[in-house]
mmCIF file of C-alpha atoms in Angstrom:
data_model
loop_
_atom_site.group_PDB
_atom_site.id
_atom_site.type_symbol
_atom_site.label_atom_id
_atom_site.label_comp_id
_atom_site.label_asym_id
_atom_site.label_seq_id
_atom_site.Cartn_x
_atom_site.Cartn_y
_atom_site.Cartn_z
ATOM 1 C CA UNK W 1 -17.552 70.400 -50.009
ATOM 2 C CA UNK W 2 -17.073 73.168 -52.490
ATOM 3 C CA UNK W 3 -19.921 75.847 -52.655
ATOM 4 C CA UNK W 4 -21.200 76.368 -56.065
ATOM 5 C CA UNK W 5 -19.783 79.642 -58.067
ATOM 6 C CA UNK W 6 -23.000 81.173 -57.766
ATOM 7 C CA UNK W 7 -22.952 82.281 -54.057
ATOM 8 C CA UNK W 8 -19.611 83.436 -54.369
ATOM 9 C CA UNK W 9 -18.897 84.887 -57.586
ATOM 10 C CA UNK W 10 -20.699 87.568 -59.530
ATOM 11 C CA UNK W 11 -21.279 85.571 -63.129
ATOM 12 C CA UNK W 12 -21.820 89.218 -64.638
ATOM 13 C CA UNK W 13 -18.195 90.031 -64.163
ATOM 14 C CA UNK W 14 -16.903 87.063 -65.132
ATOM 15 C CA UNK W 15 -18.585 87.042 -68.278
ATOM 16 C CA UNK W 16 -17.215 91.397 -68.712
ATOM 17 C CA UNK W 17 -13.500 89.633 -68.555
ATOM 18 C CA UNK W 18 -14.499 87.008 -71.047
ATOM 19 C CA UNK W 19 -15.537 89.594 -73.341
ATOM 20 C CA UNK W 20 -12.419 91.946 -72.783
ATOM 21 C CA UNK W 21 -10.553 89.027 -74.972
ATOM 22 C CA UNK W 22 -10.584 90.195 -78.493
ATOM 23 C CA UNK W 23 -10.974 86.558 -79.864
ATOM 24 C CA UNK W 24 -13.524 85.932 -77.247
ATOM 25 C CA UNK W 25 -11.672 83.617 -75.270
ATOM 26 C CA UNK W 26 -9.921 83.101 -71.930
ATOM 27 C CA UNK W 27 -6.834 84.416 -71.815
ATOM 28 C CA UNK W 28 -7.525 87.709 -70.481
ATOM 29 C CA UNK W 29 -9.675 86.190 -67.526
ATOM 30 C CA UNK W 30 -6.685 83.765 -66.930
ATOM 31 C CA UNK W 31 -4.142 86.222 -66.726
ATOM 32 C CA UNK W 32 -7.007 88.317 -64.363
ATOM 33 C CA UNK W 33 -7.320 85.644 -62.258
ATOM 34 C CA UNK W 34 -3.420 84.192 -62.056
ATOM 35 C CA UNK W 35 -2.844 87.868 -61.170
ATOM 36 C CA UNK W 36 -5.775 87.344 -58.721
ATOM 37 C CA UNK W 37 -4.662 84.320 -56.930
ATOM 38 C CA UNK W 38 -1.037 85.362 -56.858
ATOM 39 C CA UNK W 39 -1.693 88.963 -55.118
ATOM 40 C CA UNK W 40 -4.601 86.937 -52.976
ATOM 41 C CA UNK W 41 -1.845 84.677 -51.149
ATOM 42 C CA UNK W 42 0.014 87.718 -50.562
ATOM 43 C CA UNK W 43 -2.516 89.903 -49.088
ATOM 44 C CA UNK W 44 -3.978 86.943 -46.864
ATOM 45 C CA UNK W 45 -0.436 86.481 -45.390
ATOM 46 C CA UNK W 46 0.472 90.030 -44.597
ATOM 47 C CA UNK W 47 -3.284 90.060 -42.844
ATOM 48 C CA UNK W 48 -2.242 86.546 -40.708
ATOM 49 C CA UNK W 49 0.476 88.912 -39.560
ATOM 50 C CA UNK W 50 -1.463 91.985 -38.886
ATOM 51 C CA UNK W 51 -3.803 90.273 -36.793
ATOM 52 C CA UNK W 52 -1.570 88.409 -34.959
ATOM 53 C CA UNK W 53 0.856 91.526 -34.029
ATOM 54 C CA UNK W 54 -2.325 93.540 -33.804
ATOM 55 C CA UNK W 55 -0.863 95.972 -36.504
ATOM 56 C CA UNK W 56 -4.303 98.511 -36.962
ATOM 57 C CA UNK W 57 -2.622 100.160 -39.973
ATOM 58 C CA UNK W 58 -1.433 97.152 -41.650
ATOM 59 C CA UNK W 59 -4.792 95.387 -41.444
ATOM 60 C CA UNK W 60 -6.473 98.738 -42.544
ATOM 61 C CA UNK W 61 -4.854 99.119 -45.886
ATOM 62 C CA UNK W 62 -4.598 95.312 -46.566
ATOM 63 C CA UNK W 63 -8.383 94.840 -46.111
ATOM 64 C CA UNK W 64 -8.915 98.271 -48.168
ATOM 65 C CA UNK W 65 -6.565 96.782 -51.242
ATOM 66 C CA UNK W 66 -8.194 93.371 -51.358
ATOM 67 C CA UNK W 67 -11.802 94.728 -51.585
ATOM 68 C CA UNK W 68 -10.998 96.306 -54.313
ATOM 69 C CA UNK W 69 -9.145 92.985 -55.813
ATOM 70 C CA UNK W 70 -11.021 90.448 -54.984
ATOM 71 C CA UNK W 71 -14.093 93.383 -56.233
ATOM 72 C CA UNK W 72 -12.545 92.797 -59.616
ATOM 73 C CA UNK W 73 -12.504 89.142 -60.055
ATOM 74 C CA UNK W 74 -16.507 89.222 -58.827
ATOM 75 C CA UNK W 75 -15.853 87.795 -55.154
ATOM 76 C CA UNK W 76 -19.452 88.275 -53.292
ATOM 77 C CA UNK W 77 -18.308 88.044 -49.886
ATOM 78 C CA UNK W 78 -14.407 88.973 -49.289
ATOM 79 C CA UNK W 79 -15.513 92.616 -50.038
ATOM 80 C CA UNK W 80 -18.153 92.708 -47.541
ATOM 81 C CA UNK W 81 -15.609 91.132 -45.023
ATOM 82 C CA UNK W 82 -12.659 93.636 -46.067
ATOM 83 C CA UNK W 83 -15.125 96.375 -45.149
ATOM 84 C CA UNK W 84 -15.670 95.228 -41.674
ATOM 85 C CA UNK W 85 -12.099 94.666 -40.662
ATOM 86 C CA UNK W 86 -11.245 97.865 -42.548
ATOM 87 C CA UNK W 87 -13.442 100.240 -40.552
ATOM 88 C CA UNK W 88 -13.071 98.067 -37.023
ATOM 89 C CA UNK W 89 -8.971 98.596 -38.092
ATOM 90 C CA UNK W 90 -9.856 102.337 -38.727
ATOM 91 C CA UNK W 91 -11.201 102.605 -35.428
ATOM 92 C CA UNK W 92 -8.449 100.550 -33.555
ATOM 93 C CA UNK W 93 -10.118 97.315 -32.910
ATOM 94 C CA UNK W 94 -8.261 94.998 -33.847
ATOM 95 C CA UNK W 95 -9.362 92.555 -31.085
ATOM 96 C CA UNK W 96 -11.613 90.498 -33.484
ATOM 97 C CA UNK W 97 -9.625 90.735 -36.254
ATOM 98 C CA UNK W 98 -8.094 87.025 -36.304
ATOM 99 C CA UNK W 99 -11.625 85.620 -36.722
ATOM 100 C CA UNK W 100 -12.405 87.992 -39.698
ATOM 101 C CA UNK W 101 -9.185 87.464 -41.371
ATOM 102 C CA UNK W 102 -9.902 83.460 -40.551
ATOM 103 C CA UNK W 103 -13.391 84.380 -42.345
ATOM 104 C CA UNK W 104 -11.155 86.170 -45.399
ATOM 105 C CA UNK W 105 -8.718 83.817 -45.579
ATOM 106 C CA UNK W 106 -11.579 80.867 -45.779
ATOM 107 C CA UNK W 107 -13.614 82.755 -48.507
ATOM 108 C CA UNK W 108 -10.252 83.588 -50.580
ATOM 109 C CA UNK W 109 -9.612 80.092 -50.584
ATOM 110 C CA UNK W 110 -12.872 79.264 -51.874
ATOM 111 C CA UNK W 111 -13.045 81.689 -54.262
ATOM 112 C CA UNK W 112 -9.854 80.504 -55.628
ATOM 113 C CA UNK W 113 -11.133 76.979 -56.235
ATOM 114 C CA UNK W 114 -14.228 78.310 -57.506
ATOM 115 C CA UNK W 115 -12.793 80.709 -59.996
ATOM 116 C CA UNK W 116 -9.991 77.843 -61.314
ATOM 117 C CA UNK W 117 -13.207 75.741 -61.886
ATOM 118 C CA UNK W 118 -14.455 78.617 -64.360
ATOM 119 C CA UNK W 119 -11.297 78.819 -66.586
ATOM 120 C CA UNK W 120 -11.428 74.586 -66.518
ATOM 121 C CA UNK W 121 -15.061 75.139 -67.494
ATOM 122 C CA UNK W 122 -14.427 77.735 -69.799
ATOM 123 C CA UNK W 123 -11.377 76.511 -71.104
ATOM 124 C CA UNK W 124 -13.063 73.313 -72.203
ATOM 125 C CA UNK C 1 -2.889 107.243 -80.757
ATOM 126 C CA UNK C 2 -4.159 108.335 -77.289
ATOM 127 C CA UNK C 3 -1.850 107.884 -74.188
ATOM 128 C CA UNK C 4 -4.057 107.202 -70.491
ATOM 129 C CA UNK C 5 -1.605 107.704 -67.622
ATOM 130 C CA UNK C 6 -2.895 105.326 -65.066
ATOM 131 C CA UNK C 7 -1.432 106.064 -61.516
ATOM 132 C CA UNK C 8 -2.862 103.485 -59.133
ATOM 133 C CA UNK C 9 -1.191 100.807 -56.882
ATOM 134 C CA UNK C 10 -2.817 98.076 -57.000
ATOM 135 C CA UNK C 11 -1.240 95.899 -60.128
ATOM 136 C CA UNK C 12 -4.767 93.685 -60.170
ATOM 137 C CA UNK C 13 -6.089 96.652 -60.481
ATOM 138 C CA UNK C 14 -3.779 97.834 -63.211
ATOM 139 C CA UNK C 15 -3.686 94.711 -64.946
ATOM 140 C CA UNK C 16 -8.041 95.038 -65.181
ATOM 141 C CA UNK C 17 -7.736 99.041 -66.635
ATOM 142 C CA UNK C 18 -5.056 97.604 -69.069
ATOM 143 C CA UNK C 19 -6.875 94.559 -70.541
ATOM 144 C CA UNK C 20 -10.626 96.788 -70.604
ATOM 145 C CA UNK C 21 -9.134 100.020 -72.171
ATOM 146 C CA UNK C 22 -5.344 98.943 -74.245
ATOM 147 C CA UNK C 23 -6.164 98.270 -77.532
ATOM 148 C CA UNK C 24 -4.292 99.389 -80.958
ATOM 149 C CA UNK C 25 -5.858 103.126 -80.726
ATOM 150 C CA UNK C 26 -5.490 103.740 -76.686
ATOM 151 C CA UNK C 27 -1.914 103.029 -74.756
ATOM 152 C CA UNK C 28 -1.896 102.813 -70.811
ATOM 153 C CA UNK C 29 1.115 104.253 -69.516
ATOM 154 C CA UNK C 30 1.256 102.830 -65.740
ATOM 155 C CA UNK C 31 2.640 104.457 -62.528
ATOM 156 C CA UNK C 32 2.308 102.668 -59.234
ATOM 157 C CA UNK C 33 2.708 106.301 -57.065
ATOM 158 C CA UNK C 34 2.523 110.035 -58.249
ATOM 159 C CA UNK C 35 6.134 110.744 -58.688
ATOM 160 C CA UNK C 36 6.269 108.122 -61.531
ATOM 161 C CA UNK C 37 3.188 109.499 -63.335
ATOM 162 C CA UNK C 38 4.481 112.465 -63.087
ATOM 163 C CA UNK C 39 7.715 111.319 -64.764
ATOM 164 C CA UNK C 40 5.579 109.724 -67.352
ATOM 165 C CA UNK C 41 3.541 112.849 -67.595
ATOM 166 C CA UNK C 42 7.053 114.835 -68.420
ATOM 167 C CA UNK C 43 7.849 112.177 -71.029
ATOM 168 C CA UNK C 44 4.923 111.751 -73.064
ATOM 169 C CA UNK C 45 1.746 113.260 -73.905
ATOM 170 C CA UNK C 46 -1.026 112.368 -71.876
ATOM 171 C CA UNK C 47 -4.549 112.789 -73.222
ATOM 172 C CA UNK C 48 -6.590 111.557 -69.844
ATOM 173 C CA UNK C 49 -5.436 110.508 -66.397
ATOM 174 C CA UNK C 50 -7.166 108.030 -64.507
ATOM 175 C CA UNK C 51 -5.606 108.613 -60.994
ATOM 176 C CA UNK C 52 -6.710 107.021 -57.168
ATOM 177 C CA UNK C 53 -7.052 108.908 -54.303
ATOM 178 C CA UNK C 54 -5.013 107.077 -51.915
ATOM 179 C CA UNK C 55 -1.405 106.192 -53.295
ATOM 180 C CA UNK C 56 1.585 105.132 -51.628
ATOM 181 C CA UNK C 57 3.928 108.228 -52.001
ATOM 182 C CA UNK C 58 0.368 111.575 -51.660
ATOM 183 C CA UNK C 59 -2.859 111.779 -52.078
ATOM 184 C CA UNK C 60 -4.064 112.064 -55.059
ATOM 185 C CA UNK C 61 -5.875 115.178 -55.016
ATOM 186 C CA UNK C 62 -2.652 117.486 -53.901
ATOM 187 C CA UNK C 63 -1.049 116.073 -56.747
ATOM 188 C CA UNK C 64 -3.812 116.917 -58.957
ATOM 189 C CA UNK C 65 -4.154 120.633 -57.758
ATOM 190 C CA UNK C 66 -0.365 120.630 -57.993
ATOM 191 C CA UNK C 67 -0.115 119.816 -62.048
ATOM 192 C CA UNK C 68 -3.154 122.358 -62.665
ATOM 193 C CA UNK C 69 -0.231 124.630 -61.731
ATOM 194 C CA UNK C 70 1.222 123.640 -64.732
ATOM 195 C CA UNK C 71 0.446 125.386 -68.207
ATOM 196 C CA UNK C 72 1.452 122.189 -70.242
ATOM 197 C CA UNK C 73 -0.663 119.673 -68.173
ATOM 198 C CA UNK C 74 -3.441 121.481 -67.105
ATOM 199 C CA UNK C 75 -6.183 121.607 -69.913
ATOM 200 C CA UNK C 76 -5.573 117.054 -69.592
ATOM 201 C CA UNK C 77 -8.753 115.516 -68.216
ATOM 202 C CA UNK C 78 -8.018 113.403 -65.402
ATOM 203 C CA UNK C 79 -10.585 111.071 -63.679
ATOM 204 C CA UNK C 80 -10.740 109.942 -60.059
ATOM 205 C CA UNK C 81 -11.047 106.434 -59.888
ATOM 206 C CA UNK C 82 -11.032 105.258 -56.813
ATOM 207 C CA UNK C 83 -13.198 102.869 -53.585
ATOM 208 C CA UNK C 84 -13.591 106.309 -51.718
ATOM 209 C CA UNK C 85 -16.990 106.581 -52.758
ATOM 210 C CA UNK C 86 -17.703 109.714 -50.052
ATOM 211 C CA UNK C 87 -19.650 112.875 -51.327
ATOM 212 C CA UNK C 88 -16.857 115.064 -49.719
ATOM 213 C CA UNK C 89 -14.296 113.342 -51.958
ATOM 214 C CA UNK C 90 -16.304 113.813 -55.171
ATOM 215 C CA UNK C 91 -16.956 117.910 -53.818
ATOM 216 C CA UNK C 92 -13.131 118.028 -53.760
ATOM 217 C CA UNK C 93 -12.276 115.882 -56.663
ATOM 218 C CA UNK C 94 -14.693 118.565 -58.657
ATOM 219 C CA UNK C 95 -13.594 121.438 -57.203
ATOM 220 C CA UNK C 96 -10.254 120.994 -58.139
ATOM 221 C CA UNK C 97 -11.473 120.538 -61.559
ATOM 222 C CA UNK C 98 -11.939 116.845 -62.163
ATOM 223 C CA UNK C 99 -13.255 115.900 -65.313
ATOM 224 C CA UNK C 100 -15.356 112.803 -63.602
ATOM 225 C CA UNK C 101 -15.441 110.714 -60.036
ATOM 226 C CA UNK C 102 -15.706 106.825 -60.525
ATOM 227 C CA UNK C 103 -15.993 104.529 -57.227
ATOM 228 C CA UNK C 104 -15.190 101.111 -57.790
ATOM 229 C CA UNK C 105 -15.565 97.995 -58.022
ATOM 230 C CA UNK C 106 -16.859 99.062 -61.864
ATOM 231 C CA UNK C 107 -16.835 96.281 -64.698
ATOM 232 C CA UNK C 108 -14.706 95.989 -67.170
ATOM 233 C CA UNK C 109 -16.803 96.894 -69.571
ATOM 234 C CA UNK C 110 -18.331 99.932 -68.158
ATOM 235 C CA UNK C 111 -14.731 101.096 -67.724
ATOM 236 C CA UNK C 112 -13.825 100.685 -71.259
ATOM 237 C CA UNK C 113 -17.096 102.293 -72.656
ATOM 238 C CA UNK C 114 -16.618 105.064 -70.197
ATOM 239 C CA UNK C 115 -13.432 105.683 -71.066
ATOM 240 C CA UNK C 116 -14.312 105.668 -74.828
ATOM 241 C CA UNK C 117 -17.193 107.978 -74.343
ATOM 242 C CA UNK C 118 -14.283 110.660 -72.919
ATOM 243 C CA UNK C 119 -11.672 110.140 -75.755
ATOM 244 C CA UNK C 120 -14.868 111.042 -77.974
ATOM 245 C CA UNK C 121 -14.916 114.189 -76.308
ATOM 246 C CA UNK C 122 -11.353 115.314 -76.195
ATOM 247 C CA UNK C 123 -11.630 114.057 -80.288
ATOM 248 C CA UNK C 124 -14.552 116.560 -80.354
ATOM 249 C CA UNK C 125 -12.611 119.353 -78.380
ATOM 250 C CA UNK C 126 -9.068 118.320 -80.487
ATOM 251 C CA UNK C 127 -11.093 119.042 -83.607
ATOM 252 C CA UNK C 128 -12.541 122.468 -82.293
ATOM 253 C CA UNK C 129 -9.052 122.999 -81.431
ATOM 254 C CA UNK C 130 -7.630 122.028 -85.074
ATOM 255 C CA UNK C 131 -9.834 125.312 -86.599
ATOM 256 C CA UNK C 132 -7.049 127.464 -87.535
ATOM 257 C CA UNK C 133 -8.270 131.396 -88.145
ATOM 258 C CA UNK C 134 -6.469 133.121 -90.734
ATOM 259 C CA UNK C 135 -8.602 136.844 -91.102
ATOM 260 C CA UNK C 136 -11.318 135.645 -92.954
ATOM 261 C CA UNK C 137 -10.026 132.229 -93.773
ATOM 262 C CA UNK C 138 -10.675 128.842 -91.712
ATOM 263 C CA UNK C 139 -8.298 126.160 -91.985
ATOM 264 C CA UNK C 140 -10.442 122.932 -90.706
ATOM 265 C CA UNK C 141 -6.938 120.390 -90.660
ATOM 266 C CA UNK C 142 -8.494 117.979 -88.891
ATOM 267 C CA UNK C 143 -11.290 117.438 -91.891
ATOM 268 C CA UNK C 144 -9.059 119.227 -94.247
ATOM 269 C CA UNK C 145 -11.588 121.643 -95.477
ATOM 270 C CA UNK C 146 -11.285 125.349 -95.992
ATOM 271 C CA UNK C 147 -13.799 127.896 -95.249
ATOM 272 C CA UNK C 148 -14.422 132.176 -96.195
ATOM 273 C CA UNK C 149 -16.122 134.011 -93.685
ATOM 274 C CA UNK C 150 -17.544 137.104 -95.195
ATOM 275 C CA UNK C 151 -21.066 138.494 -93.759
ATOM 276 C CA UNK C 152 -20.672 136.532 -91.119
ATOM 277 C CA UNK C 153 -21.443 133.419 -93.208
ATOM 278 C CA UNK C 154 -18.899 130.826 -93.615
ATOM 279 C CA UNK C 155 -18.696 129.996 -97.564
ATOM 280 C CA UNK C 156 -16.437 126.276 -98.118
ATOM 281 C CA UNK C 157 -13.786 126.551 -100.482
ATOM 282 C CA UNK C 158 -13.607 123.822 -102.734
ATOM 283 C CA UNK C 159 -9.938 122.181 -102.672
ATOM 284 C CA UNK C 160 -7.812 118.744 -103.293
ATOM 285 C CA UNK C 161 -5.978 117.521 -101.152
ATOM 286 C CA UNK C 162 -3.127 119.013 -102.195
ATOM 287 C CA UNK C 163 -4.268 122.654 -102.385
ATOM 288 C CA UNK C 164 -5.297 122.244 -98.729
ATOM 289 C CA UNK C 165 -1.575 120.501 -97.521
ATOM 290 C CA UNK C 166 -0.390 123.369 -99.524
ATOM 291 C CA UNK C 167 -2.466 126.282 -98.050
ATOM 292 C CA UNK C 168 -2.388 124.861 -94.693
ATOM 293 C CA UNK C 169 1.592 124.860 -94.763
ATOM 294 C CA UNK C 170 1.999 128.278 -95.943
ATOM 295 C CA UNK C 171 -0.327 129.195 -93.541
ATOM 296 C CA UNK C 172 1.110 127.497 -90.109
ATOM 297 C CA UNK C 173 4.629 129.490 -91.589
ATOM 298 C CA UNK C 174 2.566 132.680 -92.067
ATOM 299 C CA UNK C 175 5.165 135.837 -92.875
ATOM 300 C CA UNK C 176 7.673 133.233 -93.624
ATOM 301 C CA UNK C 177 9.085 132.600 -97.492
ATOM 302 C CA UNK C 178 8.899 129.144 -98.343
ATOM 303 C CA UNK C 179 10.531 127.628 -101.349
ATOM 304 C CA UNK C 180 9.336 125.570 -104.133
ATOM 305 C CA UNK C 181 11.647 122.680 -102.728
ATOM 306 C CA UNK C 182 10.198 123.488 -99.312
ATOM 307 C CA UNK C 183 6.710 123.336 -100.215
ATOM 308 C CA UNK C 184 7.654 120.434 -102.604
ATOM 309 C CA UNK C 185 9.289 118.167 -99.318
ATOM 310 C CA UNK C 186 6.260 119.463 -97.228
ATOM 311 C CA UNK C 187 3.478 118.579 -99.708
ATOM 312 C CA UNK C 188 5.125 115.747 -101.787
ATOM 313 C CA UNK C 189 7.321 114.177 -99.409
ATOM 314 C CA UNK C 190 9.982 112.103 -101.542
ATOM 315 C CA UNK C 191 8.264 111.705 -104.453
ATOM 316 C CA UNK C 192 10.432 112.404 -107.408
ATOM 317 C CA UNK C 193 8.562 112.911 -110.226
ATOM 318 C CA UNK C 194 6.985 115.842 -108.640
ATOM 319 C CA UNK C 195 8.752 119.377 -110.156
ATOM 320 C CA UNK C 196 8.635 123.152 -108.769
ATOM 321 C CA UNK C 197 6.703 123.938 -111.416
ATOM 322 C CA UNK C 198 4.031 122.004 -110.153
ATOM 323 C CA UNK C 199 3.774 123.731 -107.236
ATOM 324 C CA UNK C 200 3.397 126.971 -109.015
ATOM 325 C CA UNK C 201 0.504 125.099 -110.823
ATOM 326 C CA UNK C 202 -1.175 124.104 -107.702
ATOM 327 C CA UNK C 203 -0.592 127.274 -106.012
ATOM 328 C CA UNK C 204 -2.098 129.326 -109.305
ATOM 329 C CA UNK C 205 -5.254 126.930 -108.872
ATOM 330 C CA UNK C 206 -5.210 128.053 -105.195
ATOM 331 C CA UNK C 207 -5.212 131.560 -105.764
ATOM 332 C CA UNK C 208 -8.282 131.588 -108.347
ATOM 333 C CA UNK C 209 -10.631 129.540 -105.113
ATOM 334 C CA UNK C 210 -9.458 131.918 -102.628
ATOM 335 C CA UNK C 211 -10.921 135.133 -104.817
ATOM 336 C CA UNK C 212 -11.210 137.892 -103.588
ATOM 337 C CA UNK C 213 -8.408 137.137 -101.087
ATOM 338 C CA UNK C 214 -6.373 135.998 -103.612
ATOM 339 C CA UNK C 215 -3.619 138.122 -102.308
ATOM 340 C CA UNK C 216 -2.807 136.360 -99.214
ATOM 341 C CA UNK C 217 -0.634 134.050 -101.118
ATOM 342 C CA UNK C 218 2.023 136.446 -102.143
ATOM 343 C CA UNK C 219 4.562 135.423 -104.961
ATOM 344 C CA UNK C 220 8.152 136.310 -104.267
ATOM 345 C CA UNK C 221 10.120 136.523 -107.266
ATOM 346 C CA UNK C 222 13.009 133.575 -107.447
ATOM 347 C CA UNK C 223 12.585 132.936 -104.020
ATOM 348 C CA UNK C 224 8.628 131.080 -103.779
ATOM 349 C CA UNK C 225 5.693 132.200 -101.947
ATOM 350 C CA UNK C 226 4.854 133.645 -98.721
ATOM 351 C CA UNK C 227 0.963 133.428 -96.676
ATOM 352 C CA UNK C 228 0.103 137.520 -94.996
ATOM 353 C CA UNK C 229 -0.395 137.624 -91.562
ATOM 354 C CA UNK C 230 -4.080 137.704 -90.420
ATOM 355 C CA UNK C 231 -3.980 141.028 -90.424
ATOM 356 C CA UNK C 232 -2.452 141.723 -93.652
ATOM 357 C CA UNK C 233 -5.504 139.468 -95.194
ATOM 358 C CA UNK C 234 -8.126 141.137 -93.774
ATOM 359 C CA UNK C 235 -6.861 144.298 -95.386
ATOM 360 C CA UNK C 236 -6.981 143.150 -98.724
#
């Protein structure tokens, strides 16, 4: 069941794209979030593969790029989760790190759903 | 037309500072590490860098105290922008002579009126800059007004349009002669039905508003007219 956009997406930011469009309607926030999703699937994949090799650096600067991504697009919980892995990377644990990637990779996909549903929505 | 050199990796996060700050006044010139903003830097002129911390090729802040090394790029406000929210890192970025230190995540729209609020300011310091000081005369170009200081008291010259394009040109060329064609391609452009003798017209009208410093505009016979150094002026 999908969660509603509320508990994953801060409206507020959503709304600041909408209004970067000078004719007020969605084509900047598309392009935002196609840009979004595209880098998402790419970041999620190269922090599989961290995790699995157990790459601390790899996982450090993936987690540090996509909390400031996923940040932009209003994602409540990815950056929160980024954080974690980023400083337990930092520090050279990487032992958890396939659960918190399973966590990122879970939320991303979410987030993705949820944020399509907005440009439907909005599109409307 | 102002130019932001944005040097930052992340192309979401290029893509967001493009769409909140392009628009038909304000250009983002994008480089992914600091060797191509400092290409871009070379090739155009940059009136505020926005530049991360961490990047690919340095850190941002020995690049930074690196181009303060450099005469032509040094006065250019640049702006940390960056998720290294730290104090330490906003003690360096300052001491290094940072204009401003913004952490992300920041909304679009902050962004945009942020960055508006600083090209306001570098308007404000271009036009303090655009004052050009002639002895006792003041050449305002960006509002195109001329001023007298005598007494300490700045007294506005009333001139058109044209006196002031005139004035200001003989006055950027100061010591040099400049013909009536010169002044006539300088003022007038390529308008044809514009003759020398109306520059001698103009230039006449000129003389009588700058009284008693008429004399800085000196006539040179069958050649045109020439603007005295600062000193020269001050001595009339």
């Amino acid at each position: 069941m999908n969660q509603p956009s509320s508990n994953l997406i801060n409206m507020e930011i959503i709304e600041d794209l909408i209004s970067l469009s000078p004719t007020g309607g969605v084509e900047v926030l598309e392009e935002i979030i196609e840009a979004f999703i595209q880098s998402g699937h790419s970041r999620v994949q190269k922090l599989i593969q961290g995790a699995t090799t157990q790459d601390a650096k790899v996982l450090s600067f993936e987690a540090h790029s996509f909390k400031s991504s996923s940040g932009n697009v209003g994602s409540l919980k990815i950056p929160s989760l980024c954080i974690e892995l980023e400083k337990s990377a930092h520090q050279g644990q990487v032992a958890n790190a396939t659960q918190l990637v399973n966590q990122i990779q879970k939320e991303f996909d979410a987030l993705k759903t949820a944020l399509l549903q907005i440009l439907k929505d909005r599109s409307k | 037309m102002y130019n932001i050199l944005l040097i930052e990796d992340n192309p979401d996060f290029q893509l967001l500072v493009n769409k909140a700050i392009s628009n038909d006044r304000t250009k983002v010139l994008t480089a992914s590490t600091t060797h191509e903003g400092f290409t871009l830097l070379q090739s155009h002129p940059v009136h505020l860098i926005l530049l991360e911390v961490d990047l690919p090729d340095r850190n941002g802040f020995d690049w930074y105290a690196e181009i303060q090394e450099h005469d032509q790029f040094k006065d250019i406000l640049a702006i940390f922008l960056t998720i290294k929210g730290e104090v330490s890192n906003k003690v360096t970025a300052f001491s290094l002579g940072a204009e401003d230190y913004w952490v992300k995540p920041i909304q679009p729209l902050e962004l945009r009126v942020r960055v508006e609020a600083k090209l306001r300011k570098i308007q404000q310091k271009k036009a303090i800059d655009n004052i050009m000081r002639k002895g006792n005369l003041r050449l305002h170009v960006a509002f195109q007004k001329a001023y007298l200081v005598e007494n300490d008291q700045e007294r506005t010259i009333k001139l058109t349009p044209t006196e002031f394009r005139i004035l200001h040109y003989l006055a950027r060329l100061e010591e040099h002669v400049l013909s009536r064609n010169q002044i006539l391609a300088e003022v007038w452009g390529n308008d044809s039905n514009v003759f020398d003798r109306t520059v001698d017209a103009h230039v006449s009208a000129l003389r009588k508003k700058l009284s008693p410093y008429s004399g800085c505009i000196e006539s040179i016979l069958g050649e045109g007219y020439r603007f005295l150094s600062p000193k020269k002026l001050e001595s009339i």
